[in-house]
Coordinates of C-alpha atoms in Angstrom, one line a residue:
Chain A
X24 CA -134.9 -50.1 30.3
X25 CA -131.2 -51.1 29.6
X26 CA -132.4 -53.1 26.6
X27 CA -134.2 -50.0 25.3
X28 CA -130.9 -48.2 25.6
X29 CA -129.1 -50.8 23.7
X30 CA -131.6 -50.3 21.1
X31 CA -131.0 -47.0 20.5
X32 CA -127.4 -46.5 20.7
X33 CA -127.0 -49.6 18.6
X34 CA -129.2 -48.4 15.9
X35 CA -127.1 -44.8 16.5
X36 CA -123.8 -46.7 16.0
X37 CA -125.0 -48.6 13.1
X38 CA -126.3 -45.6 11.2
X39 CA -123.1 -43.4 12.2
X40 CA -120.7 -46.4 11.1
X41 CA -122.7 -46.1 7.7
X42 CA -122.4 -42.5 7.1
X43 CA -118.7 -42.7 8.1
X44 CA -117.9 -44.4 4.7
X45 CA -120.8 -43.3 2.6
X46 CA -119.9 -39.0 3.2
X47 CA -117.6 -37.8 0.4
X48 CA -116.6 -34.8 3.0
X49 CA -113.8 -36.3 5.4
X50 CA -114.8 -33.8 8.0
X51 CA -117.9 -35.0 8.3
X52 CA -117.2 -38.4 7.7
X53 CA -114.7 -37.9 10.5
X54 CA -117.9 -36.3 12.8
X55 CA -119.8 -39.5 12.4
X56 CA -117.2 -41.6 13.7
X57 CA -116.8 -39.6 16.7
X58 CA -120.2 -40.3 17.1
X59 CA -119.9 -43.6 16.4
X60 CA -117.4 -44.5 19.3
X61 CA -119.1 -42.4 21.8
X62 CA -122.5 -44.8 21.0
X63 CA -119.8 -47.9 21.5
X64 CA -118.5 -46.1 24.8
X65 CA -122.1 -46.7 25.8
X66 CA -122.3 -50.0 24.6
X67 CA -119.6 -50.4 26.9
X68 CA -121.1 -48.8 29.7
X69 CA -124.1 -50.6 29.3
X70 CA -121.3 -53.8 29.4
X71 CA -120.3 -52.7 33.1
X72 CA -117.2 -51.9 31.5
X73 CA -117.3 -48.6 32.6
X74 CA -113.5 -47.8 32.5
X75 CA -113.2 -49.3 29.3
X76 CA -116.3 -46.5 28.0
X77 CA -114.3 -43.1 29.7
X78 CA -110.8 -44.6 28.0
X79 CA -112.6 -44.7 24.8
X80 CA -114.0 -41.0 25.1
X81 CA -110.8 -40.0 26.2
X82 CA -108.4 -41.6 23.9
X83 CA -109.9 -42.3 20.7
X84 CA -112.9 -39.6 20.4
X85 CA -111.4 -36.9 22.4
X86 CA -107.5 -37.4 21.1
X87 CA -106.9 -39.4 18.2
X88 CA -109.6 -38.0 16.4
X89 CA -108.5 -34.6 17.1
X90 CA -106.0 -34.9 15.3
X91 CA -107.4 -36.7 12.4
X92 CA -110.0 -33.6 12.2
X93 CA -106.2 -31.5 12.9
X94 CA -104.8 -33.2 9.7
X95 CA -108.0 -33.3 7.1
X96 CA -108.4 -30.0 7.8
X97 CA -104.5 -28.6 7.3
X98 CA -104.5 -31.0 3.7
X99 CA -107.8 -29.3 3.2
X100 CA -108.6 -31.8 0.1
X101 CA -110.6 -30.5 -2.6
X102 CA -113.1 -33.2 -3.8
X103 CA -111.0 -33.2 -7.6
X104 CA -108.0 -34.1 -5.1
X105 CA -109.2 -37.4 -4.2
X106 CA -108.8 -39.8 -7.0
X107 CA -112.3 -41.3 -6.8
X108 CA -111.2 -43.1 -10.1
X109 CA -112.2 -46.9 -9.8
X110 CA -109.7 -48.9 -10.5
X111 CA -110.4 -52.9 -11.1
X112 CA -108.4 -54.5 -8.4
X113 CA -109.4 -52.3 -6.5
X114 CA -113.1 -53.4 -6.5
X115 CA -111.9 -56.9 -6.9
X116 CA -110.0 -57.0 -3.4
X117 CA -112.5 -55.0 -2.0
X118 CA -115.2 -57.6 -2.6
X119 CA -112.7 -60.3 -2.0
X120 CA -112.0 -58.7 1.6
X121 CA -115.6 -58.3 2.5
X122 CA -116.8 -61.7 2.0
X123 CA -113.3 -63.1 4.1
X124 CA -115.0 -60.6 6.9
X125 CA -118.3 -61.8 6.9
X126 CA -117.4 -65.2 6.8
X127 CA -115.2 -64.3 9.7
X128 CA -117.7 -62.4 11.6
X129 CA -119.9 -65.4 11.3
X130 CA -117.7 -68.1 12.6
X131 CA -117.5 -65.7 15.8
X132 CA -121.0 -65.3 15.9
X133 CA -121.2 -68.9 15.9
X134 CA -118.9 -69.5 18.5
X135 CA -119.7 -67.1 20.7
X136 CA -123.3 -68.3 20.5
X137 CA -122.3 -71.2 21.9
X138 CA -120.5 -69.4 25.3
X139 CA -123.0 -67.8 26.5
X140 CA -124.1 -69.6 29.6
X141 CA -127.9 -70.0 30.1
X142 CA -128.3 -69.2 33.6
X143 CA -127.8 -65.5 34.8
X144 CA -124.4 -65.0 36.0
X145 CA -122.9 -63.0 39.3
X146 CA -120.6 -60.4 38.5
X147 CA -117.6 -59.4 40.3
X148 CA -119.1 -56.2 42.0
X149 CA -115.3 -54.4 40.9
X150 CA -115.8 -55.5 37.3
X151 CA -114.3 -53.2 34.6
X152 CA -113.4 -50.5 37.5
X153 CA -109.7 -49.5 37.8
X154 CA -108.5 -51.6 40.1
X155 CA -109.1 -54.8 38.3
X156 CA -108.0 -54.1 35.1
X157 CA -105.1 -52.4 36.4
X158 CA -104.7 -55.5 38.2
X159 CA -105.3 -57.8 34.9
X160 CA -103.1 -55.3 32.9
X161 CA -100.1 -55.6 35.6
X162 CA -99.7 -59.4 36.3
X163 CA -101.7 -61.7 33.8
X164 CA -101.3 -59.7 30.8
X165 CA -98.1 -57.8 31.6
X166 CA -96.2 -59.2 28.3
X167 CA -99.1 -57.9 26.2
X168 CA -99.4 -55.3 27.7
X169 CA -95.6 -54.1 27.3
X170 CA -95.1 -55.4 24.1
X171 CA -98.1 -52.9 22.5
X172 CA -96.2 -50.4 24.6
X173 CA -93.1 -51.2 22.6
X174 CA -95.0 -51.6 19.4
X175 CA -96.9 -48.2 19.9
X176 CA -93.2 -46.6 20.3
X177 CA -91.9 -48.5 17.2
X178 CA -94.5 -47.1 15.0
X179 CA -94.0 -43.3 16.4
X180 CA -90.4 -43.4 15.6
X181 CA -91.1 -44.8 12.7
X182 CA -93.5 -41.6 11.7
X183 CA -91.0 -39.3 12.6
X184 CA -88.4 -40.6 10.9
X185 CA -90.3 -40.7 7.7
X186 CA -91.9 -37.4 8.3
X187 CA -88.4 -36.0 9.2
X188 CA -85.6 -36.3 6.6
X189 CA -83.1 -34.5 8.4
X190 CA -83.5 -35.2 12.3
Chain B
X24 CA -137.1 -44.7 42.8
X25 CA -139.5 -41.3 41.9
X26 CA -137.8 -39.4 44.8
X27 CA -134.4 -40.1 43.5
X28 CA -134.6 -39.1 40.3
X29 CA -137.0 -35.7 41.6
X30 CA -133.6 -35.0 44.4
X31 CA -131.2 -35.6 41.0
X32 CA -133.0 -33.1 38.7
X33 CA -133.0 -30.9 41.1
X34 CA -129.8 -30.2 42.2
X35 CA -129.2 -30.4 38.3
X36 CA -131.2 -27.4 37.7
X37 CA -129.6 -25.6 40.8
X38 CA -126.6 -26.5 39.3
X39 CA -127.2 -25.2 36.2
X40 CA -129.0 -22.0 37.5
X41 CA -126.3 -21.3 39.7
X42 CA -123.7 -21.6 37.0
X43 CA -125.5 -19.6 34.2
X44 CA -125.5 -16.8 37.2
X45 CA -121.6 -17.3 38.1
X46 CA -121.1 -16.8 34.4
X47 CA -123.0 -13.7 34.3
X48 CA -121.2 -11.9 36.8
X49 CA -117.9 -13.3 36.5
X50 CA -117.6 -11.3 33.2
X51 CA -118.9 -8.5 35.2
X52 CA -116.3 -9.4 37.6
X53 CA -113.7 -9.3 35.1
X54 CA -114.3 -6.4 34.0
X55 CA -114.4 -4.3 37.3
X56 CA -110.8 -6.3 38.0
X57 CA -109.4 -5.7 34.7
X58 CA -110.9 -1.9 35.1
X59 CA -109.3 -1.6 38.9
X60 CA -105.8 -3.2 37.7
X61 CA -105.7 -0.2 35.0
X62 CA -106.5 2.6 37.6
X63 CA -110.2 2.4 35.5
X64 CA -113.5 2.4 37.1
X65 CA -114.9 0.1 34.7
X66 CA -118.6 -0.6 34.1
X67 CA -120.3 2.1 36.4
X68 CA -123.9 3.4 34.3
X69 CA -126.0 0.1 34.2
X70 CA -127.3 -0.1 37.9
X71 CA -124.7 0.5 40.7
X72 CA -121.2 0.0 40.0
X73 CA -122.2 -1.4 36.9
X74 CA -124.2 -4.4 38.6
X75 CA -127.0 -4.8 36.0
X76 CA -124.2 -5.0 32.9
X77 CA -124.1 -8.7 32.7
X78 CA -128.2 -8.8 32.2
X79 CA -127.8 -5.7 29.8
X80 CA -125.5 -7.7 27.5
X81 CA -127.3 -10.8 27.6
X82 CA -130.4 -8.9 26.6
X83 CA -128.1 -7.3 23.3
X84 CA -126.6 -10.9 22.5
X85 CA -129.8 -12.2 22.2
X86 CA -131.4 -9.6 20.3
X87 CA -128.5 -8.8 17.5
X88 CA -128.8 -9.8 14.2
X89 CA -127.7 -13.5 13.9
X90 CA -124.9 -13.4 10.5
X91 CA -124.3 -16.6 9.1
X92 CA -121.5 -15.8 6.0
X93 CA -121.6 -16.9 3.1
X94 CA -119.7 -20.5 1.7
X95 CA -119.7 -21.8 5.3
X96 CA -120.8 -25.8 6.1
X97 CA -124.3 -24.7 7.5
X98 CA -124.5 -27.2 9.8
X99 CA -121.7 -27.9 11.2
X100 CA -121.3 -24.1 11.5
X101 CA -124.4 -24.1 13.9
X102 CA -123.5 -27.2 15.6
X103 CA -120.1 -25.8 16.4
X104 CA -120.9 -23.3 19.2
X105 CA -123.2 -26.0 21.0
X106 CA -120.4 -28.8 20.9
X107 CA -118.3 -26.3 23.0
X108 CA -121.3 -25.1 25.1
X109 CA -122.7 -28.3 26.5
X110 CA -119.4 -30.2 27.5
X111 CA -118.8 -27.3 30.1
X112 CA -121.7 -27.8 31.4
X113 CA -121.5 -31.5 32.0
X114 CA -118.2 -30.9 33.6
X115 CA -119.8 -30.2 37.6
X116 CA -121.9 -33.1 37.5
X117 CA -119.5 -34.6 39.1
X118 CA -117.6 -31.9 41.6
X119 CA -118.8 -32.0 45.0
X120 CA -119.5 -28.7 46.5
X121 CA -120.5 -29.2 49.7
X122 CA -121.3 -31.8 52.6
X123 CA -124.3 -33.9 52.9
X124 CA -127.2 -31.5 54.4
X125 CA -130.3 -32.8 55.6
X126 CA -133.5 -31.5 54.4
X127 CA -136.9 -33.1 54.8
X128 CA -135.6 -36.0 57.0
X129 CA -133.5 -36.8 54.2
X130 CA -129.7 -36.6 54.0
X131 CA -128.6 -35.3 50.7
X132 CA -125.0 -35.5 48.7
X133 CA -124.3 -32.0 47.8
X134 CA -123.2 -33.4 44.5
X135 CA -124.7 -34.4 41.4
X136 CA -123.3 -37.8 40.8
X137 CA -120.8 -39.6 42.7
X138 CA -119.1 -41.6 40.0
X139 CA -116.5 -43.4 40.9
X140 CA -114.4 -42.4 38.1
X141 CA -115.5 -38.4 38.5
X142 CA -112.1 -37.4 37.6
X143 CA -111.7 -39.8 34.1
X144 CA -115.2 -38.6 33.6
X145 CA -114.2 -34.8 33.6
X146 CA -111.2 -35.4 31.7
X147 CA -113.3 -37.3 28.8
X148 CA -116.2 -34.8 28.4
X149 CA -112.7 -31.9 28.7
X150 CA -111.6 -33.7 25.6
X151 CA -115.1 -33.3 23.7
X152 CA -115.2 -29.4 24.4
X153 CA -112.0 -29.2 21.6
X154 CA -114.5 -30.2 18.9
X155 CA -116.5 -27.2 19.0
X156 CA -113.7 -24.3 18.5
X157 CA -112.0 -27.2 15.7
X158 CA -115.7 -27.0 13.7
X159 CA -115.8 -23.6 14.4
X160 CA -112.5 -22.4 12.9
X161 CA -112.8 -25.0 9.9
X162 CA -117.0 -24.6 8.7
X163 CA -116.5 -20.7 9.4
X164 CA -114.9 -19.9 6.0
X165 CA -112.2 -17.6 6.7
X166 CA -108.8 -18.3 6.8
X167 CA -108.4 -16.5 10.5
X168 CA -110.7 -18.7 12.0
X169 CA -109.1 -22.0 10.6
X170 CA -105.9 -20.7 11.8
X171 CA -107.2 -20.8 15.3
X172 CA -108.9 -23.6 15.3
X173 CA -105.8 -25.2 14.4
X174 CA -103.7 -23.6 16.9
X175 CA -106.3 -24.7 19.3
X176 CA -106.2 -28.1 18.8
X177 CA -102.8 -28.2 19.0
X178 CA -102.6 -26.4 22.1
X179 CA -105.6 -28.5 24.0
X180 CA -104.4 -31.7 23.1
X181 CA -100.5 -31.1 23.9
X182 CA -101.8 -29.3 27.3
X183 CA -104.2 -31.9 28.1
X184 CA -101.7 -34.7 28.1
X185 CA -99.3 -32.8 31.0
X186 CA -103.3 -31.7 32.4
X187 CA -103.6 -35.6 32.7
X188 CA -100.3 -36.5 34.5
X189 CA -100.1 -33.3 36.7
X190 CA -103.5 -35.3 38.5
X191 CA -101.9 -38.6 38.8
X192 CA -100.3 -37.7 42.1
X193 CA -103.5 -37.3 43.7
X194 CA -104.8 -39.5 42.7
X195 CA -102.0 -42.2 44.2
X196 CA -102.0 -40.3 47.0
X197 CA -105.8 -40.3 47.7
X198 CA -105.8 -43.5 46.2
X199 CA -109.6 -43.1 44.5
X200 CA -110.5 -41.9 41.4
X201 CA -114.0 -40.5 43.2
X202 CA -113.8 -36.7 43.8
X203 CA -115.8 -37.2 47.2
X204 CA -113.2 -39.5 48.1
X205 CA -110.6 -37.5 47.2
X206 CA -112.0 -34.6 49.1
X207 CA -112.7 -36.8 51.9
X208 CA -109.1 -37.3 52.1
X209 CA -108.0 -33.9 52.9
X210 CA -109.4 -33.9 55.8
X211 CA -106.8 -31.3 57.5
X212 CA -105.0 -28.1 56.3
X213 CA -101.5 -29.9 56.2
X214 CA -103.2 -33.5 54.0
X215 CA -104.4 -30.7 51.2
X216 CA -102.9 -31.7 47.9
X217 CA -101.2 -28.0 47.0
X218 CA -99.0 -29.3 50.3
X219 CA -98.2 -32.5 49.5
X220 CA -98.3 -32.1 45.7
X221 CA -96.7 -28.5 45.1
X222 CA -95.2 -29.7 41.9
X223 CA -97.8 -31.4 40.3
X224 CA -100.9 -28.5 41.6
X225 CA -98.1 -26.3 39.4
X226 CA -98.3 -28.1 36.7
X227 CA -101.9 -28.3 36.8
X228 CA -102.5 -24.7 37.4
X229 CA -100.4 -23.5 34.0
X230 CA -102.4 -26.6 32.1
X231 CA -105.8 -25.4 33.2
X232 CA -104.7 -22.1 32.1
X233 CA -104.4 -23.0 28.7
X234 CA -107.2 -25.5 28.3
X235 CA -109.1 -22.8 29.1
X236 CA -107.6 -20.6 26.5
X237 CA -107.1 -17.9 28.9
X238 CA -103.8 -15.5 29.0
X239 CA -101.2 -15.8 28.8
X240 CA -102.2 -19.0 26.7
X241 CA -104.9 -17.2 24.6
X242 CA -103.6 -18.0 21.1
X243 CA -106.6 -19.4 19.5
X244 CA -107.7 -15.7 20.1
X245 CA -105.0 -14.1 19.9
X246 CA -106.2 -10.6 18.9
X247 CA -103.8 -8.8 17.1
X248 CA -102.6 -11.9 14.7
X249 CA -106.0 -13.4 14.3
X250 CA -108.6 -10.8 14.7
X251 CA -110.7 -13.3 17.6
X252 CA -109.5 -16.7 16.3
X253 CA -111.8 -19.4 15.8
X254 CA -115.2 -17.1 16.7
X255 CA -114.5 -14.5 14.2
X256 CA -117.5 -15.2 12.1
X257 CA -119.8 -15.7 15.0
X258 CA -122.2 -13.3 16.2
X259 CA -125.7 -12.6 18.1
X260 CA -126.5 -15.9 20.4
X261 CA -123.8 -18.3 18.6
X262 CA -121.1 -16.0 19.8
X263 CA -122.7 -16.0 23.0
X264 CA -122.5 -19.3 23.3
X265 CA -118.9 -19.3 22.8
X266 CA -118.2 -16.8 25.6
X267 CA -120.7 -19.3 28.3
X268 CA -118.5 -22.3 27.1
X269 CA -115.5 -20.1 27.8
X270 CA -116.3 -18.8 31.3
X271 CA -118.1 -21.8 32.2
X272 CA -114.9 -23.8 31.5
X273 CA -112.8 -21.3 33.5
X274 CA -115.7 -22.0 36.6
X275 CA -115.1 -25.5 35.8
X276 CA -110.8 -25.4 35.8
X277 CA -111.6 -23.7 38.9
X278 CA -113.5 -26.0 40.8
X279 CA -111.1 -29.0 39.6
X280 CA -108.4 -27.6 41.4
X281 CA -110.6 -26.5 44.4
X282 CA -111.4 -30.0 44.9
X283 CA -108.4 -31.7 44.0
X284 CA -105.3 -29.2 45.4
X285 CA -107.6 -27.5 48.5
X286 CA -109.6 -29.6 49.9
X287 CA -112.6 -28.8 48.2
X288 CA -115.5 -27.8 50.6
X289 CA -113.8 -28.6 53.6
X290 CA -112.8 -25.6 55.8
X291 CA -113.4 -24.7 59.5
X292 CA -116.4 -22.2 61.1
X293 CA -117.9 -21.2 57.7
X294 CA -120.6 -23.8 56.1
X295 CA -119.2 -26.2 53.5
X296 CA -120.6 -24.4 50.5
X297 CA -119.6 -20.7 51.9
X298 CA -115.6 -22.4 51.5
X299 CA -116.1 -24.1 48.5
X300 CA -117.3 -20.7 46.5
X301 CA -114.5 -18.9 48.6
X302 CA -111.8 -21.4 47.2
X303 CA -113.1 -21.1 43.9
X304 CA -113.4 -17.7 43.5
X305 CA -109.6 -17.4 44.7
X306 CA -108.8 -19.7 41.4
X307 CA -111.1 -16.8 39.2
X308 CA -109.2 -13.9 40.7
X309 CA -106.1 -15.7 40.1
X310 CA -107.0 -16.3 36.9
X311 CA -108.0 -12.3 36.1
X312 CA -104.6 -11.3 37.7
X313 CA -102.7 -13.4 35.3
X314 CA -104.5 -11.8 32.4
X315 CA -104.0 -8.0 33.6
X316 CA -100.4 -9.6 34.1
X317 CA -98.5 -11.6 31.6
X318 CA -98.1 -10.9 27.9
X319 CA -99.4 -13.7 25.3
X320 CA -96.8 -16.5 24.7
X321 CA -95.6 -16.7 21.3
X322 CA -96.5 -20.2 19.6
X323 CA -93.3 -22.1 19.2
X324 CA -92.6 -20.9 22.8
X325 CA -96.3 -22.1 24.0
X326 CA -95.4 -25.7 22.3
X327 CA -91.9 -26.1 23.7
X328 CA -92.9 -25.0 26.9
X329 CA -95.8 -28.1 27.1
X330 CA -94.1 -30.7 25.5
X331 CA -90.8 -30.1 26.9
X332 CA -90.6 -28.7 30.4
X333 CA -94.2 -29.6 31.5
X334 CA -94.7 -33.1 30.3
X335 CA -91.1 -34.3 31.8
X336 CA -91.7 -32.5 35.2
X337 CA -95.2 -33.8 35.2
X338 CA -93.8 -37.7 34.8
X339 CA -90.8 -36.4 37.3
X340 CA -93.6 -35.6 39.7
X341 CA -95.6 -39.3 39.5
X342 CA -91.9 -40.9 39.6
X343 CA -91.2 -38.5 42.8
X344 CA -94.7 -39.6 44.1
X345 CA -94.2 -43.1 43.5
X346 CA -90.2 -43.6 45.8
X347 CA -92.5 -41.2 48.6
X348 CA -95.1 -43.8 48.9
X349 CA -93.3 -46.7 48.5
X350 CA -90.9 -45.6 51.5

């Protein structure tokens, strides 16, 4: 049953991820990735990471991509707009940066691989609830934590003051 | 296994039954308030006191003439009405209405689900319903629509932030994130939240407002400015299907606030359920008043007013919250 599941949403996020980069229309392109992180909020539900899965609905499909969908559709780009022109480099890192990523993915593959343990594991019946990451979040990782916190704040105030002259 | 999932679509399709009714008459209801506020009778010729209206309108929805104009995205155009539609509907799967009952030698949870993180679950599927009036003002071709969709992004997403926070002081206080639990822990008049979170049930009150889109935060409608905003275009079942998403998500505001600020179903001498549809229709009366009552914001008044006197007094409130408990 759960492996069906997997099956499907996988082959859903796959296909969406896809479409994302191959539609010339950003709205729609921007559509498929909503779909595409709500099939990898159920990836993580599926994960027991059920916190994890609402936090991804909530921030990235239900706010961030607002207002991408808020600020392709206030440009309002006509597809002469676009500059679809290929330039060499262009293609040249592009391939460059594609092979570094596979290579990449594989090592982690390969690593990973080797992790997994053989025998079924017992997990912790509050795994991915709010308590423990909120625990995790609050002593082990509280340095992370803050310093995206600080990093997030460094990067608004740096979009307003470029998007503001005159403050 | 087989019972279980018989039990669950059950009280689904009550759910659902119920709610497509509530829907019905609550425009009925509106109008017969509205009617009464303006010294009007309102709907009187279809059956008495105009009881049959709802059914008569439904019947004229569905048989007009569906328009679909011309230069519009086809698809997303159709798709638009049904992303609104179905995330208002998803919203009660996880507000409990009533106490367990026991039928057949079974006890039963008068709730759909009882997920333990019912209230990050309403929020998130909340957060989807902005995608169908966006789509809707954007694929529909006419610069009226795309100007409220756009105002209606901007609204939801700067209201649903201070939406978020107003709910954080329950949810210290209750200290779940269930909203059995949290109706479980207001177990006497003087424990319900509006008490012991006046601020914060405030804040939530004017934030549901306009999520909904209701008056005095109607500005993705806004008659007069945009002719009717994002659904301009829309007609026969499509526009229909606007108005369900619409009334269902003032049912569902409703109910939130039921269950979080009164103590949902609980409530002496009358049954469980009887109280929970008394609370919430005290939220839709409340929410007709307003709009016989207050004139439409303006928009740089409606933005001011979110970001800065709701969101600081929302953060106030959790920082207020936080010294109480602590003491």
């Amino acid at each position: 049953m759960q492996f069906f599941i997997f099956l499907i949403v996988s082959i859903i996020l796959v296909v969406a991820s896809i479409l994302v980069i191959v539609q010339r229309n950003p709205v729609v392109s921007a559509l498929f990735l909503i779909a595409a992180l709500c099939a990898q909020a159920i990836l993580y539900l599926l994960l027991n990471a059920t916190f994890l899965a609402v936090i991804q609905i909530i921030v990235y499909a239900g706010a961030i991509m607002v207002l991408f969908l808020f600020v392709i559709m206030l440009l309002n780009l006509r597809k002469d707009e676009f500059g679809f022109e290929k330039r060499k480099a262009q293609r040249f890192f592009g391939i460059l940066f594609a092979i570094l990523l596979l290579v990449e993915l594989g090592v982690v593959i390969k690593i990973g691989l080797s992790k997994i343990p053989s025998t079924e594991f017992s997990l912790d019946p509050d795994f991915g609830g709010v308590q423990s990451i909120g625990k995790a979040l609050f002593t082990d990782y509280l340095l992370p934590f803050e310093l995206t916190s600080v990093l997030l704040l460094v990067a608004m105030v740096g979009a307003i003051v470029l998007a503001k002259k005159k403050l | 296994m087989l019972t279980v999932v018989i039990i669950a679509l059950i009280k689904v399709a009550v759910v659902l039954v119920v709610l497509l009714l509530m829907i019905a008459y609550l425009t009925w209801l509106e109008r017969k308030l509205l009617a009464h506020f303006q010294v009007r009778l309102g709907p009187m010729r279809v059956g008495p006191h105009g009881l049959l209206q709802p059914i008569a309108d439904g019947l004229k929805l569905l048989f007009k003439e569906d328009v679909t104009p011309s230069g519009v995205n086809k698809v997303i155009y159709t798709l638009a009405p049904i992303l609104s539609f179905v995330p208002a509907f998803m919203v009660f799967a996880v507000i409990p209405f009533g106490d367990k009952i026991f039928l057949f030698g079974r006890s039963i949870d008068l709730v759909i689900s009882d997920f333990n993180m019912g209230i990050l679950y309403i929020f998130a599927v909340a957060s989807l319903g902005v995608y169908g009036i966006v789509l809707a003002g954007w694929s529909s071709n006419n610069k009226y629509s795309l100007l409220g969709g756009l105002r209606s992004s901007a609204q939801m997403v700067s209201y649903e932030v201070s939406l978020g926070l107003s709910v954080i002081g329950v949810l210290m206080l209750s200290e779940s994130l269930s909203l059995v639990d949290i109706v479980r822990s207001q177990d006497t008049i003087f424990n319900w939240y509006i008490f012991r979170q006046p601020l914060g049930f405030i804040i939530f009150l004017i934030c549901a407002i306009a999520e909904t889109n209701r008056l005095p935060f109607d500005l993705p409608e806004a008659d007069n400015e945009l002719v009717a905003g994002y659904y301009t275009e829309y007609s026969s079942m499509k526009f229909a299907m606007f108005y369900l998403g619409e009334y269902a998500n003032m049912i569902n505001a409703s109910a939130i606030a039921t269950t979080l600020f009164l103590g949902g179903w609980q409530g002496p001498w009358l049954p469980p359920v009887v109280w929970f549809f008394l609370k919430l229709f005290t939220f839709l009366f409340l929410f007709i008043w307003l709009r016989a009552t207050l004139p439409r914001f303006r928009y740089d008044q409606l933005m001011r007013f979110g970001w800065g006197i709701l969101l600081p007094l929302a953060l106030l409130n959790i920082f207020i919250t936080g010294i109480v408990m602590v003491w």
